[in-house]
Short mmCIF file of C-alpha atoms in Angstrom, two decimals:
data_model
loop_
_atom_site.label_atom_id
_atom_site.label_comp_id
_atom_site.label_asym_id
_atom_site.label_seq_id
_atom_site.Cartn_x
_atom_site.Cartn_y
_atom_site.Cartn_z
CA UNK A 25 20.30 122.10 2.27
CA UNK A 26 22.88 121.36 -0.36
CA UNK A 27 26.58 120.82 0.03
CA UNK A 28 28.26 123.88 1.54
CA UNK A 29 31.57 124.74 -0.13
CA UNK A 30 33.98 127.28 1.25
CA UNK A 31 34.98 130.04 -1.10
CA UNK A 32 38.68 130.44 -1.61
CA UNK A 33 40.11 133.91 -1.24
CA UNK A 34 43.22 135.72 -0.16
CA UNK A 35 42.82 136.95 3.40
CA UNK A 36 44.58 140.09 4.58
CA UNK A 37 46.30 140.69 7.83
CA UNK A 38 43.10 141.99 9.36
CA UNK A 39 41.08 139.05 8.14
CA UNK A 40 38.25 139.17 5.64
CA UNK A 41 38.37 139.04 1.88
CA UNK A 42 41.13 140.93 0.14
CA UNK A 43 40.47 142.34 -3.32
CA UNK A 44 43.23 143.22 -5.80
CA UNK A 45 43.12 144.74 -9.22
CA UNK A 46 43.31 142.04 -11.90
CA UNK A 47 45.44 144.34 -14.05
CA UNK A 48 47.96 146.08 -11.76
CA UNK A 49 47.52 143.88 -8.65
CA UNK A 50 46.90 146.94 -6.45
CA UNK A 51 45.04 146.42 -3.16
CA UNK A 52 41.51 147.80 -3.66
CA UNK A 53 39.92 146.23 -0.58
CA UNK A 54 39.17 149.55 1.15
CA UNK A 55 38.50 151.67 -1.95
CA UNK A 56 36.02 151.85 -4.79
CA UNK A 57 36.44 149.08 -7.35
CA UNK A 58 34.92 148.32 -10.75
CA UNK A 59 33.56 144.81 -11.26
CA UNK A 60 32.78 143.35 -14.66
CA UNK A 61 29.18 142.14 -14.94
CA UNK A 62 29.69 140.00 -18.07
CA UNK A 63 29.30 136.20 -17.60
CA UNK A 64 32.67 135.61 -19.26
CA UNK A 65 34.49 137.47 -16.45
CA UNK A 66 34.01 135.83 -13.08
CA UNK A 67 34.82 138.19 -10.17
CA UNK A 68 36.91 140.42 -12.39
CA UNK A 69 37.83 143.65 -10.55
CA UNK A 70 39.68 146.77 -11.68
CA UNK A 71 40.91 149.78 -9.78
CA UNK A 72 39.63 153.22 -10.82
CA UNK A 73 42.87 154.30 -12.60
CA UNK A 74 43.03 151.11 -14.69
CA UNK A 75 39.32 151.38 -15.55
CA UNK A 76 39.67 155.05 -16.59
CA UNK A 77 42.63 154.15 -18.84
CA UNK A 78 40.69 151.33 -20.52
CA UNK A 79 43.09 148.62 -19.29
CA UNK A 80 42.02 144.98 -19.59
CA UNK A 81 43.36 141.44 -19.30
CA UNK A 82 42.22 137.89 -19.89
CA UNK A 83 38.76 137.78 -21.53
CA UNK A 84 37.64 141.21 -20.40
CA UNK A 85 36.61 143.66 -23.12
CA UNK A 86 35.94 147.13 -21.68
CA UNK A 87 34.22 148.30 -24.86
CA UNK A 88 31.40 145.74 -24.81
CA UNK A 89 31.23 144.31 -21.26
CA UNK A 90 28.90 145.85 -18.73
CA UNK A 91 30.24 146.80 -15.30
CA UNK A 92 29.13 147.86 -11.85
CA UNK A 93 30.71 150.28 -9.39
CA UNK A 94 31.26 148.80 -5.91
CA UNK A 95 32.06 151.19 -3.12
CA UNK A 96 32.59 150.70 0.60
CA UNK A 97 29.23 150.87 2.36
CA UNK A 98 30.87 151.69 5.66
CA UNK A 99 27.75 153.16 7.23
CA UNK A 100 25.53 151.78 10.02
CA UNK A 101 22.15 150.42 8.95
CA UNK A 102 21.00 147.99 11.68
CA UNK A 103 23.25 148.74 14.70
CA UNK A 104 25.65 151.57 15.57
CA UNK A 105 28.79 149.38 15.56
CA UNK A 106 28.18 147.32 12.42
CA UNK A 107 28.43 148.77 8.94
CA UNK A 108 26.48 147.79 5.86
CA UNK A 109 29.57 146.21 4.30
CA UNK A 110 30.01 143.98 7.38
CA UNK A 111 26.33 143.03 7.29
CA UNK A 112 26.73 141.93 3.67
CA UNK A 113 29.86 139.94 4.48
CA UNK A 114 28.04 138.33 7.42
CA UNK A 115 25.20 137.12 5.19
CA UNK A 116 27.65 136.07 2.49
CA UNK A 117 29.75 134.09 5.00
CA UNK A 118 26.65 132.44 6.47
CA UNK A 119 25.61 131.37 2.97
CA UNK A 120 29.08 130.12 2.08
CA UNK A 121 30.11 128.37 5.30
CA UNK A 122 26.77 127.66 6.92
CA UNK A 123 25.24 128.93 10.16
CA UNK A 124 27.24 127.77 13.12
CA UNK A 125 30.66 128.13 11.47
CA UNK A 126 31.16 131.43 13.28
CA UNK A 127 34.97 131.29 13.21
CA UNK A 128 35.00 131.00 9.41
CA UNK A 129 32.35 133.74 9.12
CA UNK A 130 34.40 136.02 11.38
CA UNK A 131 37.48 135.46 9.20
CA UNK A 132 35.35 136.24 6.14
CA UNK A 133 34.16 139.55 7.65
CA UNK A 134 37.59 140.64 8.88
CA UNK A 135 38.17 143.78 10.90
CA UNK A 136 39.28 141.68 13.90
CA UNK A 137 35.75 140.47 14.50
CA UNK A 138 35.61 137.46 16.88
CA UNK A 139 33.38 134.46 16.46
CA UNK A 140 31.47 135.22 19.68
CA UNK A 141 30.89 138.79 18.55
CA UNK A 142 29.60 137.66 15.15
CA UNK A 143 27.32 135.02 16.70
CA UNK A 144 25.83 137.41 19.25
CA UNK A 145 25.24 140.07 16.60
CA UNK A 146 23.47 137.63 14.29
CA UNK A 147 21.24 136.29 17.07
CA UNK A 148 20.39 139.75 18.43
CA UNK A 149 19.83 141.47 15.07
CA UNK A 150 18.16 138.73 13.05
CA UNK A 151 16.89 135.89 15.25
CA UNK A 152 15.47 137.97 18.13
CA UNK A 153 13.97 140.59 15.82
CA UNK A 154 10.20 141.17 16.01
CA UNK A 155 10.22 141.22 12.19
CA UNK A 156 12.04 137.88 11.90
CA UNK A 157 13.66 136.96 9.55
CA UNK A 158 14.26 140.68 8.85
CA UNK A 159 16.00 143.03 11.29
CA UNK A 160 14.13 145.74 13.17
CA UNK A 161 15.44 148.52 10.89
CA UNK A 162 14.95 146.64 7.64
CA UNK A 163 12.78 149.35 6.08
CA UNK A 164 14.68 151.43 3.44
CA UNK A 165 12.88 154.55 4.66
CA UNK A 166 14.27 154.18 8.20
CA UNK A 167 17.38 156.39 8.16
CA UNK A 168 17.59 157.13 11.89
CA UNK A 169 21.06 155.59 12.35
CA UNK A 170 22.49 157.62 9.44
CA UNK A 171 21.29 160.81 11.08
CA UNK A 172 22.70 159.85 14.52
CA UNK A 173 26.10 158.57 13.27
CA UNK A 174 27.66 160.14 10.21
CA UNK A 175 29.82 158.22 7.74
CA UNK A 176 33.00 160.00 8.84
CA UNK A 177 32.38 159.38 12.54
CA UNK A 178 31.54 155.70 11.95
CA UNK A 179 34.68 155.14 9.88
CA UNK A 180 36.79 156.84 12.57
CA UNK A 181 35.28 154.56 15.22
CA UNK A 182 35.95 151.52 13.05
CA UNK A 183 39.55 152.58 12.50
CA UNK A 184 40.12 153.10 16.25
CA UNK A 185 38.56 149.71 17.01
CA UNK A 186 40.78 147.94 14.47
CA UNK A 187 43.94 149.69 15.73
CA UNK A 188 43.11 148.87 19.35
CA UNK A 189 42.48 145.20 18.63
CA UNK A 190 45.60 145.04 16.49
CA UNK A 191 47.72 146.29 19.40
CA UNK A 192 46.00 143.85 21.76
CA UNK A 193 46.77 140.98 19.37
CA UNK A 194 50.45 141.96 19.27
CA UNK A 195 50.68 142.17 23.07
CA UNK A 196 48.83 138.89 23.64
CA UNK A 197 50.96 135.86 24.59
CA UNK A 198 51.57 133.32 21.85
CA UNK A 199 48.79 130.83 21.54
CA UNK A 200 49.51 127.24 22.50
CA UNK A 201 49.66 124.89 19.53
CA UNK A 202 46.55 122.90 18.99
CA UNK A 203 46.74 119.30 20.02
CA UNK A 204 45.84 116.55 17.67
CA UNK A 205 42.13 115.85 18.12
CA UNK A 206 41.28 112.48 19.58
CA UNK A 207 39.36 110.98 16.71
CA UNK A 208 37.51 107.70 16.89
CA UNK A 209 40.03 105.86 14.76
CA UNK A 210 42.47 103.11 15.81
CA UNK A 211 45.59 105.21 15.09
CA UNK A 212 44.82 108.10 17.48
CA UNK A 213 45.46 106.30 20.80
CA UNK A 214 48.52 104.94 22.56
CA UNK A 215 46.86 101.50 22.60
CA UNK A 216 46.87 100.23 19.06
CA UNK A 217 43.41 99.33 17.80
CA UNK A 218 41.46 101.29 20.46
CA UNK A 219 38.90 103.87 19.32
CA UNK A 220 38.33 106.30 22.23
CA UNK A 221 35.34 108.08 20.69
CA UNK A 222 33.37 104.85 20.48
CA UNK A 223 35.10 103.17 23.46
CA UNK A 224 35.60 100.11 21.31
CA UNK A 225 38.48 98.10 19.93
CA UNK A 226 39.22 97.29 16.34
CA UNK A 227 39.19 93.61 17.32
CA UNK A 228 36.77 92.90 20.16
CA UNK A 229 36.47 89.88 22.40
CA UNK A 230 34.51 87.22 20.47
CA UNK A 231 34.81 89.39 17.38
CA UNK A 232 32.80 86.97 15.23
CA UNK A 233 29.81 86.90 17.60
CA UNK A 234 27.68 89.10 15.32
CA UNK A 235 28.07 86.78 12.35
CA UNK A 236 25.66 84.26 13.86
CA UNK A 237 22.82 86.79 14.16
CA UNK A 238 23.42 89.19 11.28
CA UNK A 239 20.87 87.50 8.97
CA UNK A 240 18.41 86.50 11.66
CA UNK A 241 14.86 87.90 11.35
CA UNK A 242 11.92 87.99 13.75
CA UNK A 243 8.49 88.74 12.28
CA UNK A 244 5.41 89.54 14.40
CA UNK A 245 3.45 86.40 15.22
CA UNK A 246 6.15 84.12 13.84
CA UNK A 247 7.38 81.09 15.74
CA UNK A 248 4.16 80.07 17.52
CA UNK A 249 2.08 77.18 16.26
CA UNK A 250 -1.51 78.48 15.78
CA UNK A 251 -3.00 75.07 16.57
CA UNK A 252 -1.11 74.10 19.70
CA UNK A 253 0.10 77.54 20.80
CA UNK A 254 3.60 76.19 21.43
CA UNK A 255 6.89 77.66 20.25
CA UNK A 256 8.18 76.05 17.10
CA UNK A 257 11.61 74.35 17.11
CA UNK A 258 13.02 76.90 14.65
CA UNK A 259 12.09 79.78 16.96
CA UNK A 260 13.61 77.95 19.94
CA UNK A 261 16.82 77.58 17.98
CA UNK A 262 16.83 81.31 17.18
CA UNK A 263 16.25 82.20 20.81
CA UNK A 264 19.08 79.88 21.88
CA UNK A 265 21.43 81.56 19.40
CA UNK A 266 20.39 84.98 20.73
CA UNK A 267 21.09 83.84 24.30
CA UNK A 268 24.59 82.74 23.25
CA UNK A 269 25.13 86.07 21.50
CA UNK A 270 23.97 88.03 24.57
CA UNK A 271 26.28 86.02 26.82
CA UNK A 272 29.22 86.90 24.57
CA UNK A 273 28.26 90.57 24.68
CA UNK A 274 28.11 90.37 28.48
CA UNK A 275 31.58 88.81 28.61
CA UNK A 276 32.88 91.51 26.25
CA UNK A 277 31.42 94.24 28.46
CA UNK A 278 32.93 92.74 31.61
CA UNK A 279 36.39 92.68 30.06
CA UNK A 280 36.07 96.31 28.99
CA UNK A 281 34.93 97.23 32.49
CA UNK A 282 38.08 95.68 33.95
CA UNK A 283 40.27 97.64 31.52
CA UNK A 284 38.55 100.96 32.21
CA UNK A 285 38.36 100.50 36.00
CA UNK A 286 42.03 99.52 36.41
CA UNK A 287 43.34 102.16 33.94
CA UNK A 288 44.91 99.56 31.67
CA UNK A 289 44.56 101.89 28.68
CA UNK A 290 47.16 104.28 30.16
CA UNK A 291 50.00 102.33 28.59
CA UNK A 292 52.77 104.91 28.94
CA UNK A 293 52.02 105.53 32.62
CA UNK A 294 51.92 101.83 33.43
CA UNK A 295 55.11 101.17 31.47
CA UNK A 296 56.92 103.92 33.41
CA UNK A 297 55.84 102.31 36.69
CA UNK A 298 57.02 98.88 35.54
CA UNK A 299 60.48 100.23 34.75
CA UNK A 300 60.89 101.23 38.41
CA UNK A 301 60.20 97.66 39.61
CA UNK A 302 62.60 94.74 39.75
CA UNK A 303 62.23 91.69 37.54
CA UNK A 304 60.88 89.61 40.43
CA UNK A 305 58.25 92.24 41.24
CA UNK A 306 57.17 92.47 37.60
CA UNK A 307 56.81 88.70 37.34
CA UNK A 308 54.83 88.55 40.59
CA UNK A 309 52.44 91.36 39.60
CA UNK A 310 51.98 89.78 36.18
CA UNK A 311 50.83 86.56 37.84
CA UNK A 312 48.44 88.54 40.07
CA UNK A 313 46.63 90.25 37.16
CA UNK A 314 43.81 87.64 36.94
CA UNK A 315 42.68 88.71 40.42
CA UNK A 316 41.84 92.17 39.05
CA UNK A 317 38.62 90.78 37.56
CA UNK A 318 37.21 90.09 41.04
CA UNK A 319 38.48 93.22 42.86
CA UNK A 320 37.93 96.92 42.59
CA UNK A 321 40.86 99.17 41.72
CA UNK A 322 41.63 100.20 45.31
CA UNK A 323 41.49 96.65 46.69
CA UNK A 324 43.66 95.35 43.87
CA UNK A 325 46.28 98.04 44.51
CA UNK A 326 46.39 97.11 48.21
CA UNK A 327 46.62 93.43 47.27
CA UNK A 328 49.55 94.05 44.90
CA UNK A 329 51.28 96.23 47.49
CA UNK A 330 50.99 93.43 50.03
CA UNK A 331 52.42 90.92 47.57
CA UNK A 332 55.40 93.17 46.86
CA UNK A 333 56.01 93.70 50.58
CA UNK A 334 55.90 89.96 51.19
CA UNK A 335 58.34 89.38 48.33
CA UNK A 336 60.74 91.94 49.75
CA UNK A 337 60.55 90.34 53.19
CA UNK A 338 61.20 86.88 51.77
CA UNK A 339 64.19 88.19 49.84
CA UNK A 340 65.53 89.89 52.96
CA UNK A 341 65.11 86.70 54.99
CA UNK A 342 66.82 84.68 52.28
CA UNK A 343 69.69 87.14 52.23
CA UNK A 344 70.09 87.01 56.02
CA UNK A 345 70.08 83.21 55.91
CA UNK A 346 72.81 83.30 53.28
CA UNK A 347 74.85 85.60 55.50
CA UNK A 348 74.35 83.23 58.42
CA UNK A 349 75.57 80.26 56.40
CA UNK A 350 78.63 82.29 55.41
CA UNK A 351 79.37 83.04 59.08
CA UNK A 352 78.44 86.72 58.87
CA UNK A 353 77.29 88.02 62.23
CA UNK A 354 76.36 91.71 61.71
CA UNK A 355 74.73 93.90 59.10
CA UNK A 356 77.86 95.93 58.41
CA UNK A 357 79.72 92.77 57.46
CA UNK A 358 76.76 91.72 55.35
CA UNK A 359 76.88 94.98 53.44
CA UNK A 360 80.61 94.48 52.86
CA UNK A 361 79.96 90.91 51.71
CA UNK A 362 77.35 92.04 49.18
CA UNK A 363 79.68 94.76 47.85
CA UNK A 364 82.52 92.27 47.39
CA UNK A 365 80.10 89.81 45.80
CA UNK A 366 79.01 92.44 43.27
CA UNK A 367 82.62 93.36 42.60
CA UNK A 368 83.50 89.72 41.89
CA UNK A 369 80.53 89.46 39.51
CA UNK A 370 81.58 92.59 37.66
CA UNK A 371 85.18 91.42 37.50
CA UNK A 372 84.09 88.13 35.99
CA UNK A 373 82.33 90.08 33.19
CA UNK A 374 85.24 92.40 32.39
CA UNK A 375 87.00 92.10 28.98
CA UNK A 376 89.71 89.47 29.05
CA UNK A 377 93.39 90.31 28.87
CA UNK A 378 95.79 88.96 26.29
CA UNK A 379 97.23 86.35 28.72
CA UNK A 380 93.95 85.26 30.29
CA UNK A 381 93.39 81.53 29.83
CA UNK A 382 89.69 81.72 30.72
CA UNK A 383 88.98 84.61 28.33
CA UNK A 384 86.95 82.54 25.86
CA UNK A 385 84.89 80.97 28.63
CA UNK A 386 83.96 84.34 30.12
CA UNK A 387 83.18 85.91 26.74
CA UNK A 388 80.59 83.22 26.04
CA UNK A 389 78.65 84.09 29.21
CA UNK A 390 75.84 86.57 28.83
CA UNK A 391 76.13 89.83 30.73
CA UNK A 392 73.59 89.86 33.54
CA UNK A 393 70.98 92.64 33.21
CA UNK A 394 71.14 95.64 35.49
CA UNK A 395 68.35 95.29 38.00
CA UNK A 396 66.57 98.00 39.95
CA UNK A 397 67.58 97.97 43.64
CA UNK A 398 65.06 95.86 45.50
CA UNK A 399 63.07 97.12 48.46
CA UNK A 400 64.45 94.13 50.38
CA UNK A 401 67.79 95.95 50.62
CA UNK A 402 66.16 98.45 52.99
CA UNK A 403 65.31 95.61 55.33
CA UNK A 404 68.96 94.53 55.62
CA UNK A 405 70.52 98.00 55.76
CA UNK A 406 73.24 98.68 58.35
CA UNK A 407 70.97 101.08 60.27
CA UNK A 408 68.39 98.33 60.88
CA UNK A 409 69.25 97.90 64.63
CA UNK A 410 68.78 101.66 65.08
CA UNK A 411 65.34 101.48 63.55
CA UNK A 412 64.42 98.55 65.75
CA UNK A 413 65.54 100.48 68.82
CA UNK A 414 63.52 103.48 67.78
CA UNK A 415 60.42 101.34 67.21
CA UNK A 416 60.76 99.15 70.29
CA UNK A 417 57.95 96.74 70.81
CA UNK A 418 57.77 95.56 67.20
CA UNK A 419 56.24 92.12 66.73
CA UNK A 420 54.91 92.39 70.29
CA UNK A 421 58.35 91.89 71.93
CA UNK A 422 60.20 94.43 74.11
CA UNK A 423 63.97 94.43 74.51
CA UNK A 424 64.73 93.71 78.19
CA UNK A 425 67.25 95.66 80.13
CA UNK A 426 70.17 93.36 80.87
CA UNK A 427 71.94 93.46 84.20
CA UNK A 428 75.73 93.82 84.13
CA UNK A 429 76.18 90.46 85.85
CA UNK A 430 74.04 88.44 83.43
CA UNK A 431 74.66 90.19 80.11
CA UNK A 432 72.20 90.45 77.24
CA UNK A 433 69.52 87.80 76.75
CA UNK A 434 70.04 86.84 73.12
CA UNK A 435 69.14 83.94 70.87
CA UNK A 436 71.93 81.61 71.94
CA UNK A 437 74.54 84.30 71.41
CA UNK A 438 76.55 86.64 73.56
CA UNK A 439 75.97 89.54 71.16
CA UNK A 440 73.26 90.53 68.70
CA UNK A 441 75.59 89.72 65.85
CA UNK A 442 75.32 85.95 66.10
CA UNK A 443 78.57 84.98 67.88
CA UNK A 444 78.10 81.70 69.71
CA UNK A 445 78.12 81.77 73.52
CA UNK A 446 81.10 79.94 75.04
CA UNK A 447 79.73 76.83 76.73
CA UNK A 448 80.94 75.31 79.99
CA UNK A 449 81.46 71.62 80.66
CA UNK A 450 78.09 71.50 82.41
CA UNK A 451 76.37 72.80 79.28
CA UNK A 452 78.05 70.12 77.20
CA UNK A 453 76.82 67.46 79.63
CA UNK A 454 73.28 68.70 79.07
CA UNK A 455 73.54 67.58 75.45
CA UNK A 456 74.07 63.94 76.42
CA UNK A 457 71.22 61.53 75.48
CA UNK A 458 68.45 60.83 77.98
CA UNK A 459 68.14 57.41 79.48
CA UNK A 460 65.62 55.08 77.78
CA UNK A 461 65.01 57.76 75.06
CA UNK A 462 66.43 57.21 71.59
CA UNK A 463 67.64 60.41 69.93
CA UNK A 464 65.60 61.72 66.98
CA UNK A 465 67.34 61.90 63.61
CA UNK A 466 67.00 65.43 62.14
CA UNK A 467 67.96 66.06 58.53
CA UNK A 468 67.83 69.44 56.83
CA UNK A 469 66.17 67.93 53.76
CA UNK A 470 63.25 66.36 55.62
CA UNK A 471 62.73 68.56 58.70
CA UNK A 472 61.26 72.04 58.25
CA UNK A 473 62.78 75.10 59.98
CA UNK A 474 65.91 73.19 61.04
CA UNK A 475 68.09 75.97 59.66
CA UNK A 476 66.63 78.38 62.24
CA UNK A 477 68.39 76.55 65.09
CA UNK A 478 71.99 76.57 66.19
CA UNK A 479 73.95 73.33 66.23
CA UNK A 480 73.49 72.97 70.00
CA UNK A 481 69.77 73.55 69.66
CA UNK A 482 69.58 70.96 66.90
CA UNK A 483 71.34 68.46 69.19
CA UNK A 484 68.98 69.35 72.05
CA UNK A 485 65.92 68.78 69.85
CA UNK A 486 67.35 65.43 68.79
CA UNK A 487 67.84 64.41 72.46
CA UNK A 488 64.37 65.43 73.67
CA UNK A 489 62.77 64.24 70.40
CA UNK A 490 61.22 67.61 69.43
CA UNK A 491 60.89 69.01 65.93
CA UNK A 492 62.17 72.55 65.38
CA UNK A 493 58.73 74.18 65.03
CA UNK A 494 57.28 73.07 68.41
CA UNK A 495 60.66 73.75 70.03
CA UNK A 496 60.61 77.33 68.75
CA UNK A 497 57.08 77.79 70.13
CA UNK A 498 58.18 76.58 73.57
CA UNK A 499 61.27 78.72 73.40
CA UNK A 500 59.25 81.85 72.62
CA UNK A 501 56.82 81.19 75.48
CA UNK A 502 59.61 80.56 77.99
CA UNK A 503 61.54 83.68 76.96
CA UNK A 504 58.39 85.82 77.11
CA UNK A 505 57.69 84.58 80.63
CA UNK A 506 61.30 85.23 81.64
CA UNK A 507 61.18 88.78 80.24
CA UNK A 508 58.05 89.48 82.25
CA UNK A 509 59.92 88.56 85.45
CA UNK A 510 63.11 90.45 84.67
CA UNK A 511 64.97 87.51 83.09
CA UNK A 512 64.19 85.04 85.96
CA UNK A 513 62.24 81.80 85.46
CA UNK A 514 61.31 78.98 87.82
CA UNK A 515 61.57 75.38 86.72
CA UNK A 516 58.04 74.77 87.97
CA UNK A 517 56.75 77.59 85.78
CA UNK A 518 58.65 76.14 82.81
CA UNK A 519 56.98 72.76 83.37
CA UNK A 520 53.53 74.41 83.47
CA UNK A 521 54.25 76.19 80.20
CA UNK A 522 55.82 73.27 78.31
CA UNK A 523 53.34 70.53 79.41
CA UNK A 524 55.66 67.78 78.18
CA UNK A 525 57.67 65.04 79.86
CA UNK A 526 59.34 66.23 83.08
CA UNK A 527 62.80 65.00 82.10
CA UNK A 528 62.59 66.66 78.69
CA UNK A 529 61.35 69.93 80.19
CA UNK A 530 64.13 69.87 82.80
CA UNK A 531 66.73 69.31 80.10
CA UNK A 532 65.37 72.26 78.08
CA UNK A 533 65.22 74.49 81.17
CA UNK A 534 68.78 73.63 82.21
CA UNK A 535 69.99 74.27 78.66
CA UNK A 536 68.40 77.73 78.65
CA UNK A 537 69.90 78.54 82.05
CA UNK A 538 73.45 77.47 81.20
CA UNK A 539 73.21 79.18 77.79
CA UNK A 540 72.57 82.46 79.56
CA UNK A 541 69.09 83.04 78.15
CA UNK A 542 67.20 82.85 81.47
CA UNK A 543 68.20 82.95 85.10
CA UNK A 544 67.14 80.69 87.92
CA UNK A 545 64.53 82.18 90.21
#
């Protein structure tokens, strides 16, 4: 099969080829036309009035050139709904555009014929014919269809069909514009250099791996010594190079698998998700990307979600510690502090006035970027105590009901907002050093978790020579036991729980009692 070239022609509103008179430019598509048969005139057509008047143009000479009369063969010959003119256009379109180009063939036929209709007619009439490649009614003596359907009736049916399909085309909703086809070229994807049709990149991992094997040849029987039957050194070298090449291909495939499995080629979607995260979250998730090679997509998403949750918790804890150092005792005050802090930062970045001495210093400072609100802010919101009350029992602890005489059992405070409990003289005497026990020096720089204790607790730990972490463990166990017994705790029970020196345990127990955390049983 040679090269198939499409014929160029002017198509009418109803599709198909449109013929015009080469002299007067009249539309002679649906009427009889005169075509010049001389080789010098290629597809030269005249209408009947111009031909009868002897009109001519270009190289046409009506006195010497032969001609042929072409009329509309709008009569059925093979089927009742297809005319002879449409059959000729079908074969002409198949020859011009090639079988399979049914849309182009349907446009060549015209008459609002669809590509499916043209394909089905060709297969039924020609391919499935018992006289293949000829139709069933290919004999010129078979004129049964002409007797059943007259020319006038067939043309009326054709006209009604065209009018009906024309009205349907006008009433049809506008077609959606065709999208740009995804071709296998680097410029048709949102990731530059990726070819989706071939699922390859313009520059692959180990892109020069093929250069080592491109000129390598393996001939049958080559590489084995016929005398000893051993593999020759040259063949061993070739096999080693092939092993290296295969290992590079395996590494290339593994990297592609990670990209496809984790949807890394959806650049716009991933970029939109990154914009919703804070800078700290983006940096953390960027550091976690190497773990994607050893996890599936679902596990990696859960892993990243856990990392973000941990980051938000750490930020919330850090913020609460800052509030504590500033003497802030409740979440409402903390919210007010953060608002005033932001206002001071914005005021420092405002344009300087004409009498501002520090104008030049502030203008040299870069404006801090606007960050997305962190999820840690939800953990320090003013309604946090309400949420904790609604979800009582979180972290395995239940809030005890306090009696009016004893008050709330809090962490060294009279309220949940961190106000220190007023101490009596007896409580101050409890913080005196023990006999024959040297106090332990506790420094914030060298002792972990010291900032979690109040000043009195720090002094108590120094007296009984306990580090903050074991002290907090003992404190939790003692308070749990007291909560189980309605806030009451025996000194004997405290000694069994602590399992430390009796004097140290007694000092801790007395401190808890006089601080109002537990009651004597």
